[in-house]
């Protein structure tokens, strides 16, 4: 406890201190959890608890093992925390975003169709057209799924321009 307070006062100006201390704790965590000694685990638990105010709970929860978090009392139950973690990750990665169709501007779709509706697309660089379409999506708040649908429909109408659309998609 006293060592930690002295360390904090000497390194108050360091902005990366919490991250560095968490990295050190993470390395110690791997070593201590592999060992059989109960005194090491107790000492490590005390060290982590004394550094919670310096490092912050969020950073510790991000980088330390779930067994250690449960041992130190930062989480109530490893199983409940793991379930919440999985649900949050699933929600972030697999939930489809909904777009407000009233917010979209029809002008953006007309510009999209005119961008893709050139007479011959074979001489045009697909990466340039892609960047242009990305800017249209951002500028006019277009739904990316609907934009892809329009691109596929234009490709369907211009099958002879495979040399452009295959690299483009």
PDB file of C-alpha atoms in Angstrom:
ATOM      1  CA  UNK A   1       0.000   0.000   0.000  1.00  0.00           C
ATOM      2  CA  UNK A   2       2.706   2.498   0.971  1.00  0.00           C
ATOM      3  CA  UNK A   3       4.859   1.574  -2.010  1.00  0.00           C
ATOM      4  CA  UNK A   4       1.919   2.185  -4.323  1.00  0.00           C
ATOM      5  CA  UNK A   5       1.239   5.655  -2.941  1.00  0.00           C
ATOM      6  CA  UNK A   6       4.918   6.606  -3.283  1.00  0.00           C
ATOM      7  CA  UNK A   7       4.938   5.299  -6.843  1.00  0.00           C
ATOM      8  CA  UNK A   8       1.847   7.307  -7.675  1.00  0.00           C
ATOM      9  CA  UNK A   9       3.194  10.558  -6.277  1.00  0.00           C
ATOM     10  CA  UNK A  10       6.495  10.183  -8.123  1.00  0.00           C
ATOM     11  CA  UNK A  11       4.838   9.417 -11.463  1.00  0.00           C
ATOM     12  CA  UNK A  12       1.789  11.707 -11.333  1.00  0.00           C
ATOM     13  CA  UNK A  13       2.746  13.450 -14.551  1.00  0.00           C
ATOM     14  CA  UNK A  14       2.939  10.212 -16.536  1.00  0.00           C
ATOM     15  CA  UNK A  15      -0.209   9.805 -18.626  1.00  0.00           C
ATOM     16  CA  UNK A  16       0.580   6.232 -19.632  1.00  0.00           C
ATOM     17  CA  UNK A  17       1.042   5.069 -16.052  1.00  0.00           C
ATOM     18  CA  UNK A  18      -2.312   3.242 -15.780  1.00  0.00           C
ATOM     19  CA  UNK A  19      -1.696   1.347 -19.004  1.00  0.00           C
ATOM     20  CA  UNK A  20       1.866   0.394 -18.021  1.00  0.00           C
ATOM     21  CA  UNK A  21       0.810  -0.751 -14.564  1.00  0.00           C
ATOM     22  CA  UNK A  22      -2.002  -2.820 -16.050  1.00  0.00           C
ATOM     23  CA  UNK A  23       0.430  -4.473 -18.457  1.00  0.00           C
ATOM     24  CA  UNK A  24       2.691  -5.337 -15.523  1.00  0.00           C
ATOM     25  CA  UNK A  25      -0.269  -6.674 -13.550  1.00  0.00           C
ATOM     26  CA  UNK A  26      -1.340  -8.748 -16.524  1.00  0.00           C
ATOM     27  CA  UNK A  27       2.090 -10.349 -16.782  1.00  0.00           C
ATOM     28  CA  UNK A  28       2.143 -10.972 -13.027  1.00  0.00           C
ATOM     29  CA  UNK A  29      -1.369 -12.387 -13.262  1.00  0.00           C
ATOM     30  CA  UNK A  30      -0.241 -15.068 -15.700  1.00  0.00           C
ATOM     31  CA  UNK A  31       2.693 -16.021 -13.470  1.00  0.00           C
ATOM     32  CA  UNK A  32       0.777 -16.022 -10.196  1.00  0.00           C
ATOM     33  CA  UNK A  33      -2.190 -18.006 -11.490  1.00  0.00           C
ATOM     34  CA  UNK A  34       0.139 -20.719 -12.787  1.00  0.00           C
ATOM     35  CA  UNK A  35       1.883 -21.036  -9.429  1.00  0.00           C
ATOM     36  CA  UNK A  36       0.686 -23.226  -6.579  1.00  0.00           C
ATOM     37  CA  UNK A  37       1.558 -20.803  -3.764  1.00  0.00           C
ATOM     38  CA  UNK A  38      -1.395 -19.393  -1.848  1.00  0.00           C
ATOM     39  CA  UNK A  39       0.680 -16.573  -0.387  1.00  0.00           C
ATOM     40  CA  UNK A  40       1.575 -15.348  -3.876  1.00  0.00           C
ATOM     41  CA  UNK A  41      -2.097 -15.247  -4.855  1.00  0.00           C
ATOM     42  CA  UNK A  42      -2.997 -13.398  -1.666  1.00  0.00           C
ATOM     43  CA  UNK A  43      -0.197 -10.882  -2.186  1.00  0.00           C
ATOM     44  CA  UNK A  44      -1.184 -10.360  -5.800  1.00  0.00           C
ATOM     45  CA  UNK A  45      -4.819  -9.873  -4.782  1.00  0.00           C
ATOM     46  CA  UNK A  46      -3.735  -7.189  -2.300  1.00  0.00           C
ATOM     47  CA  UNK A  47      -1.575  -5.498  -4.929  1.00  0.00           C
ATOM     48  CA  UNK A  48      -4.406  -5.380  -7.464  1.00  0.00           C
ATOM     49  CA  UNK A  49      -6.855  -4.005  -4.890  1.00  0.00           C
ATOM     50  CA  UNK A  50      -4.404  -1.270  -3.914  1.00  0.00           C
ATOM     51  CA  UNK A  51      -3.941  -0.228  -7.539  1.00  0.00           C
ATOM     52  CA  UNK A  52      -7.636  -0.120  -8.503  1.00  0.00           C
ATOM     53  CA  UNK A  53      -7.860   3.626  -7.794  1.00  0.00           C
ATOM     54  CA  UNK A  54      -4.736   4.341  -9.841  1.00  0.00           C
ATOM     55  CA  UNK A  55      -5.418   2.123 -12.829  1.00  0.00           C
ATOM     56  CA  UNK A  56      -9.188   2.086 -12.891  1.00  0.00           C
ATOM     57  CA  UNK A  57     -11.601  -0.824 -12.827  1.00  0.00           C
ATOM     58  CA  UNK A  58     -12.357  -0.686 -16.543  1.00  0.00           C
ATOM     59  CA  UNK A  59      -8.737  -1.140 -17.557  1.00  0.00           C
ATOM     60  CA  UNK A  60      -8.288  -4.026 -15.125  1.00  0.00           C
ATOM     61  CA  UNK A  61     -11.466  -5.703 -16.368  1.00  0.00           C
ATOM     62  CA  UNK A  62     -10.206  -5.323 -19.903  1.00  0.00           C
ATOM     63  CA  UNK A  63      -6.797  -6.904 -19.385  1.00  0.00           C
ATOM     64  CA  UNK A  64      -6.823  -9.234 -16.385  1.00  0.00           C
ATOM     65  CA  UNK A  65      -8.014 -12.833 -16.355  1.00  0.00           C
ATOM     66  CA  UNK A  66     -11.590 -13.453 -15.227  1.00  0.00           C
ATOM     67  CA  UNK A  67     -10.450 -15.736 -12.407  1.00  0.00           C
ATOM     68  CA  UNK A  68      -8.280 -12.934 -11.053  1.00  0.00           C
ATOM     69  CA  UNK A  69     -11.100 -10.415 -11.357  1.00  0.00           C
ATOM     70  CA  UNK A  70     -13.359 -12.716  -9.367  1.00  0.00           C
ATOM     71  CA  UNK A  71     -10.621 -13.394  -6.791  1.00  0.00           C
ATOM     72  CA  UNK A  72     -10.016  -9.673  -6.238  1.00  0.00           C
ATOM     73  CA  UNK A  73     -13.728  -8.873  -6.030  1.00  0.00           C
ATOM     74  CA  UNK A  74     -13.820  -6.655  -9.106  1.00  0.00           C
ATOM     75  CA  UNK A  75     -16.577  -8.848 -10.536  1.00  0.00           C
ATOM     76  CA  UNK A  76     -19.167 -10.729  -8.517  1.00  0.00           C
ATOM     77  CA  UNK A  77     -19.278 -13.871 -10.624  1.00  0.00           C
ATOM     78  CA  UNK A  78     -17.052 -15.041 -13.440  1.00  0.00           C
ATOM     79  CA  UNK A  79     -19.937 -16.808 -15.175  1.00  0.00           C
ATOM     80  CA  UNK A  80     -22.267 -13.780 -15.072  1.00  0.00           C
ATOM     81  CA  UNK A  81     -19.500 -11.504 -16.310  1.00  0.00           C
ATOM     82  CA  UNK A  82     -18.656 -13.894 -19.137  1.00  0.00           C
ATOM     83  CA  UNK A  83     -22.335 -14.051 -20.183  1.00  0.00           C
ATOM     84  CA  UNK A  84     -22.571 -10.238 -20.247  1.00  0.00           C
ATOM     85  CA  UNK A  85     -19.321 -10.063 -22.200  1.00  0.00           C
ATOM     86  CA  UNK A  86     -20.556 -12.519 -24.834  1.00  0.00           C
ATOM     87  CA  UNK A  87     -23.910 -10.736 -25.147  1.00  0.00           C
ATOM     88  CA  UNK A  88     -22.228  -7.374 -25.571  1.00  0.00           C
ATOM     89  CA  UNK A  89     -19.801  -8.684 -28.193  1.00  0.00           C
ATOM     90  CA  UNK A  90     -22.655 -10.362 -30.070  1.00  0.00           C
ATOM     91  CA  UNK A  91     -24.693  -7.166 -30.004  1.00  0.00           C
ATOM     92  CA  UNK A  92     -21.768  -5.108 -31.283  1.00  0.00           C
ATOM     93  CA  UNK A  93     -20.746  -7.424 -34.120  1.00  0.00           C
ATOM     94  CA  UNK A  94     -23.941  -9.062 -35.322  1.00  0.00           C
ATOM     95  CA  UNK A  95     -26.733  -6.546 -34.817  1.00  0.00           C
ATOM     96  CA  UNK A  96     -27.689  -4.861 -38.050  1.00  0.00           C
ATOM     97  CA  UNK A  97     -27.925  -1.119 -37.850  1.00  0.00           C
ATOM     98  CA  UNK A  98     -31.222   0.405 -38.836  1.00  0.00           C
ATOM     99  CA  UNK A  99     -31.255   3.462 -40.995  1.00  0.00           C
ATOM    100  CA  UNK A 100     -33.894   6.136 -40.875  1.00  0.00           C
ATOM    101  CA  UNK A 101     -35.284   6.176 -44.398  1.00  0.00           C
ATOM    102  CA  UNK A 102     -36.828   9.603 -43.834  1.00  0.00           C
ATOM    103  CA  UNK A 103     -33.367  11.020 -43.159  1.00  0.00           C
ATOM    104  CA  UNK A 104     -31.949   9.724 -46.435  1.00  0.00           C
ATOM    105  CA  UNK A 105     -31.968  12.079 -49.368  1.00  0.00           C
ATOM    106  CA  UNK A 106     -33.222  10.884 -52.748  1.00  0.00           C
ATOM    107  CA  UNK A 107     -30.650  13.129 -54.401  1.00  0.00           C
ATOM    108  CA  UNK A 108     -27.956  10.817 -53.096  1.00  0.00           C
ATOM    109  CA  UNK A 109     -29.460   7.795 -54.830  1.00  0.00           C
ATOM    110  CA  UNK A 110     -29.806   9.710 -58.087  1.00  0.00           C
ATOM    111  CA  UNK A 111     -26.128  10.699 -57.890  1.00  0.00           C
ATOM    112  CA  UNK A 112     -25.269   7.079 -57.116  1.00  0.00           C
ATOM    113  CA  UNK A 113     -27.115   5.842 -60.192  1.00  0.00           C
ATOM    114  CA  UNK A 114     -25.521   8.515 -62.371  1.00  0.00           C
ATOM    115  CA  UNK A 115     -22.083   7.567 -60.982  1.00  0.00           C
ATOM    116  CA  UNK A 116     -22.659   3.928 -61.898  1.00  0.00           C
ATOM    117  CA  UNK A 117     -24.596   4.584 -65.087  1.00  0.00           C
ATOM    118  CA  UNK A 118     -21.746   5.773 -67.314  1.00  0.00           C
ATOM    119  CA  UNK A 119     -21.889   4.535 -70.910  1.00  0.00           C
ATOM    120  CA  UNK A 120     -18.796   2.336 -70.548  1.00  0.00           C
ATOM    121  CA  UNK A 121     -17.294   1.604 -67.167  1.00  0.00           C
ATOM    122  CA  UNK A 122     -14.403  -0.468 -68.497  1.00  0.00           C
ATOM    123  CA  UNK A 123     -11.909   2.408 -68.635  1.00  0.00           C
ATOM    124  CA  UNK A 124     -12.673   3.756 -65.161  1.00  0.00           C
ATOM    125  CA  UNK A 125     -10.717   2.773 -62.045  1.00  0.00           C
ATOM    126  CA  UNK A 126     -13.000   0.859 -59.608  1.00  0.00           C
ATOM    127  CA  UNK A 127     -11.227   2.276 -56.530  1.00  0.00           C
ATOM    128  CA  UNK A 128     -12.026   5.837 -57.647  1.00  0.00           C
ATOM    129  CA  UNK A 129     -15.699   4.977 -58.073  1.00  0.00           C
ATOM    130  CA  UNK A 130     -15.703   3.220 -54.677  1.00  0.00           C
ATOM    131  CA  UNK A 131     -14.333   6.314 -52.942  1.00  0.00           C
ATOM    132  CA  UNK A 132     -16.937   8.433 -54.678  1.00  0.00           C
ATOM    133  CA  UNK A 133     -19.703   6.092 -53.516  1.00  0.00           C
ATOM    134  CA  UNK A 134     -18.387   6.150 -49.946  1.00  0.00           C
ATOM    135  CA  UNK A 135     -18.541   9.928 -49.961  1.00  0.00           C
ATOM    136  CA  UNK A 136     -22.115   9.791 -51.316  1.00  0.00           C
ATOM    137  CA  UNK A 137     -23.102   7.429 -48.496  1.00  0.00           C
ATOM    138  CA  UNK A 138     -21.659   9.799 -45.920  1.00  0.00           C
ATOM    139  CA  UNK A 139     -22.892  13.018 -47.496  1.00  0.00           C
ATOM    140  CA  UNK A 140     -26.483  11.925 -48.103  1.00  0.00           C
ATOM    141  CA  UNK A 141     -26.849   9.455 -45.170  1.00  0.00           C
ATOM    142  CA  UNK A 142     -27.561   6.557 -47.513  1.00  0.00           C
ATOM    143  CA  UNK A 143     -28.195   3.054 -46.224  1.00  0.00           C
ATOM    144  CA  UNK A 144     -25.156   0.941 -47.260  1.00  0.00           C
ATOM    145  CA  UNK A 145     -27.358  -2.117 -47.769  1.00  0.00           C
ATOM    146  CA  UNK A 146     -29.588  -0.245 -50.195  1.00  0.00           C
ATOM    147  CA  UNK A 147     -26.508   1.165 -51.956  1.00  0.00           C
ATOM    148  CA  UNK A 148     -25.210  -2.376 -52.439  1.00  0.00           C
ATOM    149  CA  UNK A 149     -28.598  -3.370 -53.812  1.00  0.00           C
ATOM    150  CA  UNK A 150     -28.418  -0.521 -56.357  1.00  0.00           C
ATOM    151  CA  UNK A 151     -24.862  -1.506 -57.326  1.00  0.00           C
ATOM    152  CA  UNK A 152     -25.933  -5.109 -57.893  1.00  0.00           C
ATOM    153  CA  UNK A 153     -28.910  -3.998 -59.978  1.00  0.00           C
ATOM    154  CA  UNK A 154     -26.677  -1.812 -62.155  1.00  0.00           C
ATOM    155  CA  UNK A 155     -24.291  -4.754 -62.549  1.00  0.00           C
ATOM    156  CA  UNK A 156     -27.245  -6.907 -63.544  1.00  0.00           C
ATOM    157  CA  UNK A 157     -28.176  -4.385 -66.240  1.00  0.00           C
ATOM    158  CA  UNK A 158     -24.563  -4.053 -67.504  1.00  0.00           C
ATOM    159  CA  UNK A 159     -23.275  -7.617 -67.496  1.00  0.00           C
ATOM    160  CA  UNK A 160     -20.893  -6.753 -70.320  1.00  0.00           C
ATOM    161  CA  UNK A 161     -18.957  -4.506 -67.871  1.00  0.00           C
ATOM    162  CA  UNK A 162     -17.735  -7.471 -65.792  1.00  0.00           C
ATOM    163  CA  UNK A 163     -14.192  -6.108 -66.051  1.00  0.00           C
ATOM    164  CA  UNK A 164     -15.281  -3.159 -63.910  1.00  0.00           C
ATOM    165  CA  UNK A 165     -17.789  -4.704 -61.504  1.00  0.00           C
ATOM    166  CA  UNK A 166     -15.914  -7.853 -60.451  1.00  0.00           C
ATOM    167  CA  UNK A 167     -12.899  -5.934 -59.076  1.00  0.00           C
ATOM    168  CA  UNK A 168     -15.280  -3.264 -57.771  1.00  0.00           C
ATOM    169  CA  UNK A 169     -17.281  -5.725 -55.673  1.00  0.00           C
TER     170      UNK A 169
END
